[in-house]
């Protein structure tokens, strides 16, 4: 390929979407370069999903040690080293970073360690050395970055980026935000022994998730010791005598050792030169694309978080793959964003796929709900009173399962498998026809008999 350009494809950003697109395009014979300003692997590998999950594992042990007693174990004195955890986590991230680099090199992709910005529809400029490079196609896969509100003293706050590199585990921390990153980090810090407060400015966190999951997660997190404060927000932060004073909107002052903002992420489009090429942006600064991830400019495409479609690694990977197939293999592929199974590594964990009850009612009117809440078998000896909750959202006419929402141990693993059934258009009858796996919590999913009735309807029976 190439012709009049230096490369067939120039990818900006070596994260989940960019790496996949670069490798697949190269495998179809394209001459490809990818520019990365930080570390190859991107957010998920370097400072997102992977290190986060390792910290979640670490934070579960305190509870495991306690629960072991009911099963006859005497656990001796325990202690925790943040430094050791972070060093081990960093070693693993370095290993993965190396694998990503090697895989790109093996595919014949040139890696350029520099920030890249657009000069025009077919030219990028490397910030490291000012070099200008031309390409037939440019793929913008620059991801997103944590949002920090503009308030006095916000420079004292950390985000998830810094949370992975703190010198020490704070004795006290306040996590601000109500999305999945906020609940996950509140669980991590709480499990590791920090006095943890989570503040959210709305009435109930995890907006967009199923109502029941949101409520039960809040109850369970409080039981585990997280001080959850809804309808609460910080207006100013001050550093005083080695601690942080957080001034709240209601006039209260919270004293803490660290404050972490997890209040959303913004597409990384600032200063990228998109205006030089005339690329259209949406209201949040996201790049607007069509089903094939093409922008309004023929030579420029965008995938992943920068397009703000569904900000998850597997989605960015799919979009990157589909882009490369479409453009470099003459095989148009559009990603279907309608059913996306996902896990939240909160404590307890949650898994969710398809429509929430509210979404299903809005779209389909009448719907059937099946739900159950129980104490899992392990709790009988461990003494834990943590609940497991499961809910099926079913379309009455077709009996199609529109959504499944689970809270409890291993929900993330579970929802991947359930996601297959939901993606295939599985019906309630097909769930019921599946033989149960006993004894598991998951067997509830195929043995839910009674439709749930709102309390008023039940009283009238
Ligand atoms: P990224 O992976 O962010 O990659 C973009 C890359 O572009 C970065 O490496 C960046 O340095 C680089 N870059 C930016 N601008 C430039 C430039 N101008 N020049 C050169 N390089 C540039 N998703 C899940 O599916 N599951 C999870 O459990 C999960 N947990 C998460 C936890 C945290 C704390 C965070 C922050 C995110 C998490 N995510 C999770 C989301 C996931 O990380 C993203 O959806 C995914 O990384 C998006 O991939 P991407 O290719 O769009 O961008």
Tab-separated table of C-alpha atoms and ligand atoms in Angstrom, residues 11-19 34-53 112 114-117 127 140-146 160-161 164 180-181 184-185 260 265 268 270-272 303-307 310-317 319 342-345, ligand 1:
chain	number	residue	atom	x	y	z
A	11	UNK	CA	-2.549	5.412	15.037
A	12	UNK	CA	-2.481	7.998	17.815
A	13	UNK	CA	-2.572	6.183	21.160
A	14	UNK	CA	-1.375	2.651	21.959
A	15	UNK	CA	-4.211	1.638	24.262
A	16	UNK	CA	-6.838	-1.074	23.936
A	17	UNK	CA	-8.379	0.203	20.706
A	18	UNK	CA	-5.239	1.560	19.040
A	19	UNK	CA	-3.096	-1.523	19.587
A	34	UNK	CA	1.529	4.030	16.367
A	35	UNK	CA	2.458	6.982	18.580
A	36	UNK	CA	2.191	6.691	22.359
A	37	UNK	CA	2.917	9.528	24.764
A	38	UNK	CA	2.981	7.494	28.000
A	39	UNK	CA	3.155	3.696	28.004
A	40	UNK	CA	2.136	1.100	25.421
A	41	UNK	CA	-0.913	-0.794	26.683
A	42	UNK	CA	-2.940	2.289	27.523
A	43	UNK	CA	-5.242	2.978	30.418
A	44	UNK	CA	-6.596	-0.523	30.927
A	45	UNK	CA	-3.230	-2.222	31.241
A	46	UNK	CA	-1.169	0.534	32.816
A	47	UNK	CA	-3.589	2.390	35.101
A	48	UNK	CA	-7.057	0.946	34.761
A	49	UNK	CA	-8.666	-2.492	34.672
A	50	UNK	CA	-5.585	-4.607	35.351
A	51	UNK	CA	-3.899	-2.826	38.292
A	52	UNK	CA	-7.361	-2.067	39.696
A	53	UNK	CA	-8.330	-5.740	39.726
A	112	UNK	CA	6.909	5.943	18.130
A	114	UNK	CA	5.897	10.637	21.416
A	115	UNK	CA	2.755	12.647	21.731
A	116	UNK	CA	1.243	13.150	18.299
A	117	UNK	CA	-1.094	15.908	17.190
A	127	UNK	CA	5.727	16.617	19.711
A	140	UNK	CA	-7.437	8.593	16.847
A	141	UNK	CA	-7.436	6.219	19.821
A	142	UNK	CA	-6.308	8.558	22.585
A	143	UNK	CA	-8.768	7.436	25.269
A	144	UNK	CA	-10.011	9.624	28.102
A	145	UNK	CA	-8.624	11.283	31.192
A	146	UNK	CA	-9.993	11.757	34.736
A	160	UNK	CA	-7.220	6.953	39.781
A	161	UNK	CA	-3.983	7.749	37.900
A	164	UNK	CA	-1.893	3.349	41.805
A	180	UNK	CA	-17.937	2.323	38.977
A	181	UNK	CA	-14.394	3.602	39.497
A	184	UNK	CA	-14.327	0.084	43.229
A	185	UNK	CA	-11.722	2.299	44.868
A	260	UNK	CA	-9.585	10.967	45.336
A	265	UNK	CA	-13.608	10.876	32.531
A	268	UNK	CA	-8.576	13.221	25.505
A	270	UNK	CA	-7.855	18.853	24.136
A	271	UNK	CA	-4.808	20.134	22.247
A	272	UNK	CA	-4.948	17.296	19.738
A	303	UNK	CA	-12.238	4.306	18.353
A	304	UNK	CA	-12.500	3.708	22.089
A	305	UNK	CA	-13.132	6.095	24.952
A	306	UNK	CA	-12.394	9.171	22.850
A	307	UNK	CA	-15.678	8.510	21.042
A	310	UNK	CA	-19.334	2.528	25.715
A	311	UNK	CA	-16.146	3.214	27.628
A	312	UNK	CA	-14.875	-0.282	28.251
A	313	UNK	CA	-11.788	-2.117	27.081
A	314	UNK	CA	-13.496	-4.959	25.216
A	315	UNK	CA	-15.583	-2.397	23.355
A	316	UNK	CA	-12.507	-0.357	22.353
A	317	UNK	CA	-10.851	-3.576	21.169
A	319	UNK	CA	-14.065	-1.079	17.585
A	342	UNK	CA	-20.038	-5.769	32.195
A	343	UNK	CA	-18.659	-6.300	35.686
A	344	UNK	CA	-18.180	-3.838	38.502
A	345	UNK	CA	-15.488	-4.931	40.914
B	1	LIG	P1	-6.732	4.042	26.285
B	1	LIG	O1	-6.561	2.652	26.704
B	1	LIG	O2	-6.934	5.078	27.321
B	1	LIG	O3	-5.457	4.402	25.426
B	1	LIG	C1	-5.218	5.687	24.930
B	1	LIG	C2	-3.724	5.871	24.835
B	1	LIG	O4	-3.456	7.041	24.080
B	1	LIG	C3	-3.054	6.087	26.189
B	1	LIG	O5	-2.004	5.159	26.337
B	1	LIG	C4	-2.535	7.532	26.125
B	1	LIG	O6	-1.311	7.694	26.823
B	1	LIG	C5	-2.346	7.715	24.640
B	1	LIG	N1	-2.429	9.107	24.167
B	1	LIG	C6	-3.356	10.042	24.490
B	1	LIG	N2	-3.160	11.164	23.759
B	1	LIG	C7	-2.095	10.916	22.962
B	1	LIG	C8	-1.415	11.689	21.968
B	1	LIG	N3	-1.834	12.897	21.623
B	1	LIG	N4	-0.337	11.148	21.364
B	1	LIG	C9	0.088	9.892	21.683
B	1	LIG	N5	-0.522	9.125	22.595
B	1	LIG	C10	-1.609	9.625	23.217
B	1	LIG	N6	-12.691	-1.115	31.350
B	1	LIG	C11	-13.136	-2.397	31.419
B	1	LIG	O7	-13.582	-2.934	30.414
B	1	LIG	N7	-13.086	-3.090	32.604
B	1	LIG	C12	-12.591	-2.547	33.746
B	1	LIG	O8	-12.551	-3.201	34.779
B	1	LIG	C13	-12.107	-1.221	33.690
B	1	LIG	N8	-11.567	-0.634	34.778
B	1	LIG	C14	-11.065	0.617	34.709
B	1	LIG	C15	-10.506	1.180	35.839
B	1	LIG	C16	-9.983	2.457	35.813
B	1	LIG	C17	-9.372	3.046	37.054
B	1	LIG	C18	-10.025	3.198	34.595
B	1	LIG	C19	-9.467	4.587	34.534
B	1	LIG	C20	-10.585	2.652	33.444
B	1	LIG	C21	-11.104	1.358	33.487
B	1	LIG	N9	-11.698	0.765	32.372
B	1	LIG	C22	-12.175	-0.514	32.447
B	1	LIG	C23	-11.858	1.513	31.110
B	1	LIG	C24	-10.775	1.149	30.103
B	1	LIG	O9	-9.510	1.357	30.664
B	1	LIG	C25	-10.953	1.981	28.848
B	1	LIG	O10	-12.269	1.833	28.365
B	1	LIG	C26	-9.976	1.572	27.735
B	1	LIG	O11	-8.648	1.661	28.170
B	1	LIG	C27	-10.200	2.453	26.504
B	1	LIG	O12	-9.276	2.137	25.512
B	1	LIG	P2	-8.835	3.243	24.456
B	1	LIG	O13	-8.030	2.526	23.425
B	1	LIG	O14	-9.980	4.039	24.028
B	1	LIG	O15	-7.909	4.259	25.272
